[in-house]
Tab-separated table of C-alpha atoms in Angstrom:
chain	number	residue	atom	x	y	z
Y	2	MET	CA	0.000	0.000	0.000
Y	3	ALA	CA	0.996	3.572	-0.569
Y	4	ASP	CA	2.140	5.816	2.226
Y	5	PRO	CA	-1.081	6.723	4.102
Y	6	LYS	CA	0.183	10.221	4.740
Y	7	LYS	CA	0.753	10.852	1.056
Y	8	LYS	CA	-2.360	12.301	-0.490
Y	9	THR	CA	-3.749	10.903	-3.690
Y	10	MET	CA	-4.877	13.176	-6.515
Y	11	PHE	CA	-8.472	12.411	-5.613
Y	12	GLN	CA	-7.926	13.494	-2.002
Y	13	LYS	CA	-6.180	16.649	-3.108
Y	14	ILE	CA	-9.106	17.617	-5.299
Y	15	ALA	CA	-11.631	16.643	-2.663
Y	16	GLU	CA	-9.870	18.711	-0.024
Y	17	SER	CA	-9.308	21.734	-2.234
Y	18	GLN	CA	-10.854	25.001	-1.146
Y	19	PHE	CA	-13.094	24.969	-4.212
Y	20	LEU	CA	-14.804	21.687	-3.395
Y	21	LYS	CA	-14.776	22.272	0.346
Y	22	SER	CA	-16.608	25.536	-0.190
Y	23	ILE	CA	-19.375	23.578	-1.922
Y	24	PHE	CA	-19.361	20.348	0.096
Y	25	ARG	CA	-18.414	21.541	3.555
Y	26	THR	CA	-18.157	18.101	5.100
Y	27	GLY	CA	-15.419	16.851	2.798
Y	28	ILE	CA	-15.067	13.147	2.153
Y	29	PRO	CA	-17.102	11.434	4.877
Y	30	HIS	CA	-15.311	8.648	6.666
Y	31	THR	CA	-17.295	8.183	9.849
Y	32	ARG	CA	-21.023	7.696	10.407
Y	33	ARG	CA	-21.277	11.143	11.817
Y	34	GLN	CA	-19.556	12.649	8.764
Y	35	ARG	CA	-21.852	10.736	6.430
Y	36	MET	CA	-24.822	12.047	8.354
Y	37	MET	CA	-23.476	15.594	8.109
Y	38	ALA	CA	-22.932	15.203	4.358
Y	39	VAL	CA	-26.644	14.501	3.943
Y	40	LEU	CA	-27.831	17.128	6.406
Y	41	ASN	CA	-25.638	19.864	4.902
Y	42	ASN	CA	-26.994	19.367	1.391
Y	43	VAL	CA	-30.239	21.120	0.564
Y	44	PHE	CA	-31.292	18.440	-1.922
Y	45	LEU	CA	-30.277	15.455	0.189
Y	46	HIS	CA	-31.535	16.756	3.498
Y	47	LEU	CA	-35.147	16.010	2.576
Y	48	HIS	CA	-34.163	12.353	2.608
Y	49	PRO	CA	-33.487	10.350	5.740
Y	50	VAL	CA	-29.858	9.994	6.708
Y	51	ARG	CA	-30.206	6.267	7.095
Y	52	LEU	CA	-32.770	3.891	5.681
Y	53	PRO	CA	-34.207	0.709	7.083
Y	54	LYS	CA	-33.506	-2.209	4.770
Y	55	HIS	CA	-37.157	-2.708	3.881
Y	56	ALA	CA	-37.416	0.846	2.573
Y	57	VAL	CA	-35.603	-0.084	-0.621
Y	58	LYS	CA	-37.703	-3.192	-1.177
Y	59	VAL	CA	-39.463	-2.495	-4.465
Y	60	LYS	CA	-41.879	-5.356	-3.836
Y	61	TYR	CA	-43.234	-3.513	-0.824
Y	62	THR	CA	-43.291	0.142	-1.943
Y	63	TRP	CA	-43.465	-0.360	-5.745
Y	64	CYS	CA	-41.481	2.928	-5.705
Y	65	MET	CA	-44.695	4.538	-6.898
Y	66	GLY	CA	-44.266	7.703	-4.837
Y	67	GLY	CA	-40.769	8.184	-6.185
Y	68	LEU	CA	-41.925	7.422	-9.714
Y	69	SER	CA	-44.755	9.946	-9.380
Y	70	PHE	CA	-42.207	12.572	-8.416
Y	71	PHE	CA	-39.938	11.520	-11.277
Y	72	VAL	CA	-42.781	11.813	-13.779
Y	73	PHE	CA	-43.615	15.213	-12.292
Y	74	LEU	CA	-40.033	16.332	-12.963
Y	75	VAL	CA	-40.251	15.037	-16.549
Y	76	LEU	CA	-43.516	16.937	-16.992
Y	77	THR	CA	-41.954	20.101	-15.587
Y	78	VAL	CA	-38.986	19.946	-17.964
Y	79	THR	CA	-41.009	19.054	-21.072
Y	80	GLY	CA	-43.699	21.550	-20.099
Y	81	ILE	CA	-41.196	24.396	-19.876
Y	82	LEU	CA	-39.788	23.388	-23.277
Y	83	LEU	CA	-43.293	23.414	-24.804
Y	84	MET	CA	-43.853	26.920	-23.437
Y	85	PHE	CA	-41.152	28.211	-25.778
Y	86	TYR	CA	-43.443	27.541	-28.765
Y	87	TYR	CA	-47.007	27.419	-27.488
Y	88	ARG	CA	-49.118	30.592	-27.502
Y	89	PRO	CA	-52.336	30.431	-25.461
Y	90	THR	CA	-54.623	32.304	-27.841
Y	91	VAL	CA	-57.598	31.140	-29.867
Y	92	GLU	CA	-55.755	32.175	-33.021
Y	93	TYR	CA	-52.512	30.278	-32.452
Y	94	ALA	CA	-53.004	27.546	-29.817
Y	95	TYR	CA	-54.118	24.692	-32.064
Y	96	GLY	CA	-51.647	25.576	-34.805
Y	97	ASP	CA	-48.773	25.700	-32.347
Y	98	ILE	CA	-49.602	22.202	-31.117
Y	99	ILE	CA	-49.521	20.907	-34.720
Y	100	ASP	CA	-46.336	22.902	-35.242
Y	101	LEU	CA	-44.739	21.307	-32.176
Y	102	ALA	CA	-45.463	17.848	-33.531
Y	103	GLU	CA	-44.552	18.398	-37.167
Y	104	GLN	CA	-42.081	21.264	-37.532
Y	105	VAL	CA	-40.173	21.603	-34.269
Y	106	PRO	CA	-37.208	19.215	-33.826
Y	107	LEU	CA	-37.889	16.374	-31.383
Y	108	GLY	CA	-41.591	16.499	-32.187
Y	109	ILE	CA	-42.185	13.791	-29.611
Y	110	MET	CA	-41.759	16.397	-26.846
Y	111	ARG	CA	-45.450	17.204	-26.706
Y	112	GLU	CA	-46.303	13.500	-26.711
Y	113	ILE	CA	-43.910	12.875	-23.816
Y	114	HIS	CA	-45.719	15.616	-21.911
Y	115	ARG	CA	-49.099	14.097	-22.747
Y	116	TRP	CA	-48.138	10.513	-21.980
Y	117	GLY	CA	-46.372	11.700	-18.853
Y	118	ALA	CA	-49.599	13.349	-17.705
Y	119	HIS	CA	-51.485	10.073	-18.158
Y	120	LEU	CA	-48.671	8.161	-16.481
Y	121	MET	CA	-48.608	10.480	-13.473
Y	122	ILE	CA	-52.309	9.894	-12.823
Y	123	ILE	CA	-51.639	6.148	-12.966
Y	124	THR	CA	-48.573	6.226	-10.703
Y	125	VAL	CA	-50.312	8.476	-8.165
Y	126	TRP	CA	-53.274	6.096	-8.066
Y	127	LEU	CA	-51.007	3.058	-7.685
Y	128	HIS	CA	-49.068	4.867	-4.949
Y	129	MET	CA	-52.309	5.548	-3.108
Y	130	PHE	CA	-53.404	1.951	-3.637
Y	131	ARG	CA	-50.117	0.669	-2.168
Y	132	VAL	CA	-50.313	3.028	0.797
Y	133	PHE	CA	-53.870	1.916	1.429
Y	134	MET	CA	-53.226	-1.798	1.074
Y	135	THR	CA	-50.193	-1.702	3.374
Y	136	GLY	CA	-52.096	0.339	5.948
Y	137	SER	CA	-49.489	3.072	5.738
Y	138	TYR	CA	-52.145	5.742	6.191
Y	139	LYS	CA	-52.582	4.768	9.848
Y	140	PRO	CA	-51.222	6.863	12.713
Y	141	PRO	CA	-48.749	8.466	12.909
Y	142	ARG	CA	-49.041	8.966	9.128
Y	143	GLU	CA	-52.704	9.970	8.951
Y	144	PHE	CA	-51.979	13.641	8.239
Y	145	ASN	CA	-49.620	12.758	5.405
Y	146	TRP	CA	-52.469	10.791	3.837
Y	147	VAL	CA	-54.502	14.001	3.862
Y	148	ILE	CA	-51.631	15.856	2.186
Y	149	GLY	CA	-51.532	13.006	-0.334
Y	150	VAL	CA	-55.210	13.439	-1.136
Y	151	LEU	CA	-54.564	17.144	-1.789
Y	152	LEU	CA	-51.703	16.136	-4.092
Y	153	LEU	CA	-54.053	13.767	-5.932
Y	154	VAL	CA	-56.596	16.568	-6.426
Y	155	LEU	CA	-53.851	18.937	-7.623
Y	156	THR	CA	-52.549	16.280	-10.031
Y	157	MET	CA	-56.020	15.945	-11.527
Y	158	LEU	CA	-56.451	19.728	-11.693
Y	159	LEU	CA	-53.157	19.953	-13.587
Y	160	SER	CA	-54.433	17.255	-15.917
Y	161	PHE	CA	-57.771	19.019	-16.349
Y	162	THR	CA	-56.278	22.437	-17.100
Y	163	GLY	CA	-53.758	20.906	-19.508
Y	164	TYR	CA	-56.597	19.160	-21.331
Y	165	LEU	CA	-57.894	22.458	-22.741
Y	166	LEU	CA	-54.618	23.798	-24.101
Y	167	PRO	CA	-54.542	21.922	-27.466
Y	168	TRP	CA	-57.758	23.868	-28.223
Y	169	ASP	CA	-59.297	21.210	-30.443
Y	170	GLN	CA	-62.907	20.040	-30.402
Y	171	LEU	CA	-62.177	17.375	-27.784
Y	172	ALA	CA	-60.536	19.940	-25.504
Y	173	ILE	CA	-63.241	22.605	-25.808
Y	174	TRP	CA	-66.161	20.260	-25.225
Y	175	ALA	CA	-64.428	18.261	-22.523
Y	176	ILE	CA	-63.847	21.456	-20.550
Y	177	THR	CA	-67.382	22.635	-21.324
Y	178	VAL	CA	-68.740	19.397	-19.884
Y	179	GLY	CA	-66.281	19.325	-16.987
Y	180	SER	CA	-66.792	22.912	-15.934
Y	181	ASN	CA	-70.581	22.517	-16.014
Y	182	MET	CA	-70.235	20.686	-12.728
Y	183	ALA	CA	-69.246	24.010	-11.190
Y	184	ARG	CA	-72.703	25.367	-12.087
Y	185	ALA	CA	-74.185	23.070	-9.474
Y	186	THR	CA	-71.865	24.031	-6.606
Y	187	PRO	CA	-73.981	24.856	-3.545
Y	188	PHE	CA	-74.303	28.640	-3.133
Y	189	LEU	CA	-71.338	29.314	-5.448
Y	190	GLY	CA	-72.787	27.995	-8.713
Y	191	HIS	CA	-75.734	29.758	-10.305
Y	192	GLU	CA	-77.681	26.512	-10.753
Y	193	GLY	CA	-76.614	24.992	-7.468
Y	194	PRO	CA	-78.734	24.547	-4.334
Y	195	GLY	CA	-79.000	27.686	-2.268
Y	196	ALA	CA	-77.935	30.026	-5.072
Y	197	ALA	CA	-81.486	31.349	-5.413
Y	198	LEU	CA	-81.459	32.335	-1.728
Y	199	LEU	CA	-78.597	34.762	-2.301
Y	200	ALA	CA	-80.608	37.593	-3.770
Y	201	ILE	CA	-81.475	41.171	-2.972
Y	202	GLY	CA	-85.071	41.596	-3.987
Y	203	ASP	CA	-85.332	40.454	-7.609
Y	204	ILE	CA	-81.602	40.690	-8.249
Y	205	ASN	CA	-79.733	37.403	-8.023
Y	206	LEU	CA	-76.277	37.793	-6.568
Y	207	VAL	CA	-75.178	34.454	-8.004
Y	208	HIS	CA	-75.847	34.363	-11.731
Y	209	ALA	CA	-74.076	33.083	-14.848
Y	210	ALA	CA	-71.655	36.028	-14.834
Y	211	SER	CA	-70.856	36.024	-11.132
Y	212	ASP	CA	-70.585	32.421	-10.010
Y	213	VAL	CA	-67.648	30.106	-9.417
Y	214	ARG	CA	-67.848	28.698	-12.944
Y	215	PHE	CA	-67.421	32.189	-14.321
Y	216	ALA	CA	-64.314	32.696	-12.189
Y	217	LEU	CA	-62.915	29.507	-13.649
Y	218	LEU	CA	-63.802	30.195	-17.282
Y	219	GLY	CA	-63.517	33.980	-17.372
Y	220	GLY	CA	-66.789	34.054	-19.295
Y	221	ARG	CA	-70.199	32.460	-19.671
Y	222	PHE	CA	-68.760	29.800	-21.981
Y	223	VAL	CA	-65.374	28.273	-22.814
Y	224	GLY	CA	-63.619	30.950	-24.827
Y	225	GLU	CA	-60.475	33.022	-25.200
Y	226	ALA	CA	-60.429	34.051	-21.540
Y	227	THR	CA	-60.780	30.389	-20.482
Y	228	LEU	CA	-57.759	29.355	-22.552
Y	229	LEU	CA	-55.626	32.036	-20.938
Y	230	ARG	CA	-56.854	31.284	-17.407
Y	231	PHE	CA	-56.263	27.570	-17.796
Y	232	TYR	CA	-52.823	28.243	-19.279
Y	233	VAL	CA	-51.759	30.368	-16.309
Y	234	LEU	CA	-53.203	27.871	-13.827
Y	235	HIS	CA	-51.576	24.958	-15.654
Y	236	CYS	CA	-48.120	26.487	-16.035
Y	237	ILE	CA	-47.782	28.554	-12.860
Y	238	GLY	CA	-50.688	28.317	-10.420
Y	239	PHE	CA	-51.073	24.596	-9.799
Y	240	PRO	CA	-47.380	23.639	-10.205
Y	241	PHE	CA	-46.537	26.241	-7.559
Y	242	ILE	CA	-49.144	24.928	-5.135
Y	243	ILE	CA	-48.367	21.261	-5.765
Y	244	MET	CA	-44.658	21.853	-5.133
Y	245	ILE	CA	-45.410	23.373	-1.734
Y	246	PHE	CA	-47.497	20.348	-0.766
Y	247	MET	CA	-44.907	17.935	-2.178
Y	248	VAL	CA	-42.252	19.451	0.064
Y	249	VAL	CA	-44.552	18.987	3.053
Y	250	HIS	CA	-45.400	15.440	1.927
Y	251	PHE	CA	-41.758	14.350	1.654
Y	252	TRP	CA	-40.812	16.097	4.881
Y	253	ARG	CA	-43.647	14.419	6.746
Y	254	ILE	CA	-42.554	10.954	5.603
Y	255	ARG	CA	-39.426	11.454	7.692
Y	256	LYS	CA	-41.089	13.279	10.552
Y	257	ASP	CA	-43.756	10.595	10.878
Y	258	GLY	CA	-41.129	7.957	11.516
Y	259	GLY	CA	-39.697	7.222	8.098
Y	260	ILE	CA	-41.135	5.160	5.303
Y	261	SER	CA	-43.542	2.505	6.471
Y	262	GLY	CA	-42.513	-1.103	6.305
Y	263	PRO	CA	-43.806	-4.596	6.936
Y	264	THR	CA	-44.364	-5.097	10.638
O	14	MET	CA	-26.654	63.062	13.387
O	15	THR	CA	-27.635	65.507	16.009
O	16	GLU	CA	-26.029	68.907	16.250
O	17	ASP	CA	-24.342	67.938	19.472
O	18	ALA	CA	-22.618	65.061	17.807
O	19	ILE	CA	-21.408	67.250	14.969
O	20	ASN	CA	-20.098	69.935	17.315
O	21	GLN	CA	-18.122	67.505	19.329
O	22	ASN	CA	-14.404	67.373	18.826
O	23	PRO	CA	-13.675	64.178	16.909
O	24	ASN	CA	-10.618	63.540	19.085
O	25	GLU	CA	-12.745	63.452	22.182
O	26	ASN	CA	-15.205	60.970	20.711
O	27	PRO	CA	-13.495	57.733	21.708
O	28	GLU	CA	-13.201	58.865	25.272
O	29	SER	CA	-16.710	60.154	25.529
O	30	GLN	CA	-18.060	56.922	24.044
O	31	ASN	CA	-15.959	54.787	26.271
O	32	LYS	CA	-16.973	56.482	29.438
O	33	PRO	CA	-20.460	55.023	29.806
O	34	GLU	CA	-19.137	51.574	28.992
O	35	VAL	CA	-16.433	51.788	31.563
O	36	SER	CA	-18.543	53.265	34.315
O	37	PRO	CA	-20.957	50.342	34.972
O	38	PRO	CA	-18.201	47.926	36.041
O	39	ALA	CA	-16.818	50.766	38.139
O	40	SER	CA	-20.074	51.025	40.012
O	41	PRO	CA	-20.290	49.110	43.264
O	42	VAL	CA	-20.997	45.404	42.857
O	43	GLY	CA	-24.521	44.418	43.761
O	44	GLU	CA	-25.991	47.835	43.126
O	45	LYS	CA	-29.559	47.338	41.967
O	46	THR	CA	-31.045	49.217	39.067
O	47	PRO	CA	-34.764	48.412	39.340
O	48	PRO	CA	-36.033	51.730	37.943
O	49	ILE	CA	-34.533	51.058	34.517
O	50	GLU	CA	-35.932	47.525	34.315
O	51	ALA	CA	-39.375	48.651	35.351
O	52	LYS	CA	-39.302	51.349	32.745
O	53	GLU	CA	-38.408	48.949	29.921
O	54	LYS	CA	-40.730	46.149	30.950
O	55	VAL	CA	-43.756	45.802	28.686
O	56	SER	CA	-46.926	45.461	30.686
O	57	ARG	CA	-49.411	42.740	29.813
O	58	ARG	CA	-52.042	45.363	29.028
O	59	SER	CA	-49.902	47.360	26.625
O	60	PHE	CA	-48.614	44.198	24.951
O	61	LEU	CA	-52.119	42.889	24.360
O	62	THR	CA	-53.273	46.298	23.126
O	63	SER	CA	-50.521	46.684	20.582
O	64	ALA	CA	-50.668	43.003	19.576
O	65	THR	CA	-54.408	43.245	18.995
O	66	LEU	CA	-53.996	46.433	16.987
O	67	ALA	CA	-51.156	45.015	14.913
O	68	TRP	CA	-52.807	41.664	14.194
O	69	GLY	CA	-56.147	43.378	13.615
O	70	ALA	CA	-54.617	45.712	11.052
O	71	PHE	CA	-52.847	42.776	9.430
O	72	ALA	CA	-56.075	40.756	9.273
O	73	VAL	CA	-58.013	43.673	7.770
O	74	ALA	CA	-55.309	44.297	5.167
O	75	THR	CA	-55.161	40.601	4.260
O	76	ALA	CA	-58.933	40.346	3.995
O	77	GLY	CA	-58.975	43.449	1.805
O	78	ILE	CA	-56.308	42.130	-0.530
O	79	LEU	CA	-57.967	38.709	-0.774
O	80	THR	CA	-61.329	40.317	-1.503
O	81	GLY	CA	-59.741	42.480	-4.178
O	82	ALA	CA	-57.938	39.477	-5.637
O	83	GLY	CA	-61.224	37.573	-5.747
O	84	ARG	CA	-62.986	40.468	-7.423
O	85	PHE	CA	-60.096	40.640	-9.898
O	86	PHE	CA	-61.423	37.470	-11.552
O	87	PHE	CA	-64.722	39.102	-12.482
O	88	PRO	CA	-64.015	41.721	-15.180
O	89	ASN	CA	-66.378	44.628	-15.672
O	90	VAL	CA	-66.459	44.268	-19.447
O	91	LEU	CA	-66.989	40.938	-21.192
O	92	PHE	CA	-65.897	40.440	-24.775
O	93	GLU	CA	-68.808	38.143	-25.419
O	94	PRO	CA	-71.871	38.580	-27.631
O	95	PRO	CA	-74.613	40.478	-25.731
O	96	GLN	CA	-77.323	38.527	-23.935
O	97	THR	CA	-80.070	40.220	-25.947
O	98	PHE	CA	-80.324	40.758	-29.683
O	99	LYS	CA	-82.723	41.555	-32.509
O	100	ALA	CA	-83.242	38.620	-34.826
O	101	GLY	CA	-84.905	40.305	-37.817
O	102	TYR	CA	-88.572	40.262	-38.823
O	103	PRO	CA	-90.879	37.248	-38.463
O	104	ASP	CA	-91.301	37.165	-42.264
O	105	GLU	CA	-87.659	36.218	-42.628
O	106	TYR	CA	-88.382	32.795	-41.139
O	107	THR	CA	-90.331	30.161	-43.047
O	108	ILE	CA	-92.814	27.838	-41.383
O	109	GLY	CA	-91.345	24.496	-40.441
O	110	GLU	CA	-87.779	25.785	-40.605
O	111	VAL	CA	-85.112	25.620	-37.903
O	112	SER	CA	-82.977	28.708	-38.477
O	113	GLU	CA	-79.287	28.354	-37.683
O	114	ARG	CA	-78.674	32.017	-38.451
O	115	TRP	CA	-77.868	32.984	-34.829
O	116	LYS	CA	-76.381	29.700	-33.656
O	117	GLU	CA	-72.738	30.654	-34.035
O	118	LYS	CA	-72.932	34.139	-32.594
O	119	PHE	CA	-75.643	33.986	-29.928
O	120	GLY	CA	-76.245	30.261	-29.341
O	121	VAL	CA	-79.900	30.390	-30.362
O	122	TRP	CA	-82.054	28.539	-32.897
O	123	ILE	CA	-85.102	30.421	-34.113
O	124	VAL	CA	-87.850	27.923	-34.923
O	125	ARG	CA	-91.013	28.904	-36.733
O	126	GLU	CA	-93.954	26.563	-36.577
O	127	LYS	CA	-97.466	27.086	-37.760
O	128	GLY	CA	-98.718	29.898	-35.543
O	129	MET	CA	-95.627	30.451	-33.375
O	130	ILE	CA	-91.974	31.406	-33.277
O	131	TYR	CA	-89.700	30.454	-30.411
O	132	ALA	CA	-86.002	30.696	-29.539
O	133	LEU	CA	-84.275	27.445	-28.552
O	134	SER	CA	-81.064	27.356	-26.535
O	135	THR	CA	-78.221	25.517	-28.284
O	136	VAL	CA	-76.972	24.134	-24.953
O	137	CYS	CA	-77.590	20.404	-24.605
O	138	THR	CA	-79.406	19.656	-21.355
O	139	HIS	CA	-77.185	16.650	-20.721
O	140	LEU	CA	-73.740	18.170	-20.201
O	141	GLY	CA	-73.725	21.428	-22.120
O	142	CYS	CA	-72.349	20.641	-25.598
O	143	THR	CA	-73.890	22.173	-28.733
O	144	PRO	CA	-76.078	19.749	-30.731
O	145	ASN	CA	-76.235	19.838	-34.551
O	146	TRP	CA	-79.457	20.330	-36.482
O	147	LEU	CA	-79.824	17.415	-38.896
O	148	GLY	CA	-82.263	18.753	-41.478
O	149	ASN	CA	-82.897	15.434	-43.226
O	150	GLU	CA	-83.734	13.610	-40.029
O	151	LYS	CA	-85.560	16.602	-38.544
O	152	LYS	CA	-83.771	16.391	-35.228
O	153	PHE	CA	-81.047	17.944	-33.101
O	154	LYS	CA	-78.227	15.499	-32.399
O	155	CYS	CA	-75.567	16.181	-29.796
O	156	PRO	CA	-72.101	14.982	-30.876
O	157	CYS	CA	-70.815	14.515	-27.334
O	158	HIS	CA	-73.056	11.767	-25.993
O	159	GLY	CA	-75.739	11.287	-28.638
O	160	SER	CA	-78.727	13.073	-27.121
O	161	GLY	CA	-81.490	13.736	-29.663
O	162	PHE	CA	-84.162	16.431	-29.630
O	163	ARG	CA	-87.138	17.184	-31.896
O	164	SER	CA	-87.330	20.575	-33.570
O	165	THR	CA	-89.547	21.635	-30.688
O	166	GLY	CA	-86.677	20.923	-28.308
O	167	ILE	CA	-88.291	17.848	-26.757
O	168	ASN	CA	-85.713	15.177	-25.971
O	169	PHE	CA	-86.419	11.685	-27.335
O	170	GLU	CA	-83.129	9.769	-27.364
O	171	GLY	CA	-79.784	9.628	-25.600
O	172	PRO	CA	-78.916	10.687	-22.064
O	173	ALA	CA	-80.458	14.214	-22.070
O	174	PRO	CA	-82.800	14.334	-19.046
O	175	ARG	CA	-85.063	17.182	-20.214
O	176	PRO	CA	-85.961	19.253	-23.277
O	177	LEU	CA	-83.854	22.117	-24.582
O	178	GLU	CA	-84.562	25.440	-22.919
O	179	ARG	CA	-86.328	28.295	-24.677
O	180	TYR	CA	-85.415	31.956	-24.285
O	181	ARG	CA	-87.669	34.983	-23.817
O	182	ILE	CA	-88.811	36.165	-27.228
O	183	VAL	CA	-90.991	39.226	-27.972
O	184	LEU	CA	-91.672	41.610	-30.811
O	185	ALA	CA	-89.776	44.886	-30.459
O	186	ASP	CA	-91.368	48.269	-31.223
O	187	ASP	CA	-89.979	48.225	-34.745
O	188	GLY	CA	-91.594	44.864	-35.442
O	189	GLN	CA	-88.382	42.861	-35.170
O	190	ILE	CA	-87.980	39.715	-33.111
O	191	PHE	CA	-86.222	40.460	-29.828
O	192	VAL	CA	-84.499	37.572	-28.029
O	193	ASP	CA	-83.550	37.896	-24.356
O	194	LYS	CA	-81.243	35.135	-23.128
O	195	THR	CA	-81.327	36.260	-19.488
O	196	LYS	CA	-84.759	34.699	-19.050
O	197	LYS	CA	-85.378	31.061	-19.919
O	198	TYR	CA	-88.434	28.857	-20.093
O	199	GLN	CA	-88.329	25.161	-19.259
O	200	HIS	CA	-90.852	22.660	-20.581
O	201	GLU	CA	-90.674	20.427	-17.515
O	202	LYS	CA	-91.759	23.377	-15.389
O	203	GLY	CA	-94.703	24.042	-17.694
O	204	GLN	CA	-93.261	27.380	-18.768
O	205	TRP	CA	-93.565	26.915	-22.547
O	206	SER	CA	-97.088	28.234	-22.438
O	207	ASP	CA	-95.946	31.485	-20.797
O	208	SER	CA	-96.746	34.535	-22.879
O	209	GLU	CA	-93.176	35.591	-23.646
O	210	SER	CA	-91.771	32.118	-24.325
O	211	PHE	CA	-93.020	32.350	-27.928
O	212	ILE	CA	-94.416	34.832	-30.452
O	213	ALA	CA	-97.805	34.063	-31.919
O	214	VAL	CA	-97.852	34.707	-35.650
């Protein structure tokens, strides 16, 4: 063996000021140093420092939570790339989608985004199914299940708002049908129960141009304003909210005693 | 800076600043200074008063901003076709015809039968798509889920649970047909016999 006091090239680089300024812990040798390496890294510190053996058993977890997050990252990257070409206006939207498929290099980008959206719904459902079947929603993880349900709803809202953006017949009528449910919201929808009670004399406070469906569509029917609203919600609004809840969700896995395992 | 500070000789500054710092240790050990502590201590009453005022102001400001943000989603001007329009003279419609003249712009079919003209909504009563008028088969057919309606608006096939709605229709002063989409008449509520649900011709 070489002289232990003589530093190898690798050690010299690892202990240089440049790398030590980035990775403050240096090369971890002890358990404590390994722990510090994880805790001192903003990306790693969301993960547990040490894992129980069962946590990496794919047969138990199916890795569906991790895969959901991975698909979300793929959707974020491809979605940002699509935004460089797509214009959310009645005049251009449909043409830009065709353009993305036929004229822009790597025309499969939009399809990856679309398939990814379908896949994320599937992985989130399977993740929920696994968590349910293994009883991992039970205390002390019951609050994280609630966060998970919010994430499911946000995933579907992202899917729903993305559905309109191609601006073809399927998109327009699917959103017309889907948003009609909002008409029947109690008190908030103009055809919902209780809406008729909210009136001053003969003037209805909740009508077609003042109810929750209008706030969603930006009009009495699916039109230009709807396309823009859904675009903003799809690209900024919901991703922002879902990321906040994802951070909480991952954090709570650790705080609730780590990933669940067979007992 | 106060005037006093400016007027002071800069050379004397270090000394003058040091003095107060040096003097406390010089004071006799164990000397109590309760008056100063009592002066700086925040009483429960004043804390609660200022906390209530501060949080109250914060809550009011937040509520105001949220209300404004909510109102922001309801614009004062809509770039949509108006809810009321004049649809020409009754003579322009032939008996037995379903006119698609105003379908695209206003979402209304004008139907003239023997003795009456009425305005049908183009919104399918199933889930809100726009049916097509199939002239050969004399029926409205919705492309979304296959609901079918007669030219009167009565549903007869597919999942639609009730007939198409009719809009308020009257003759304006100049003799033109005036359609008002803010008021609707539903067959299942027995409203199709109301006076302004059709024009007698």
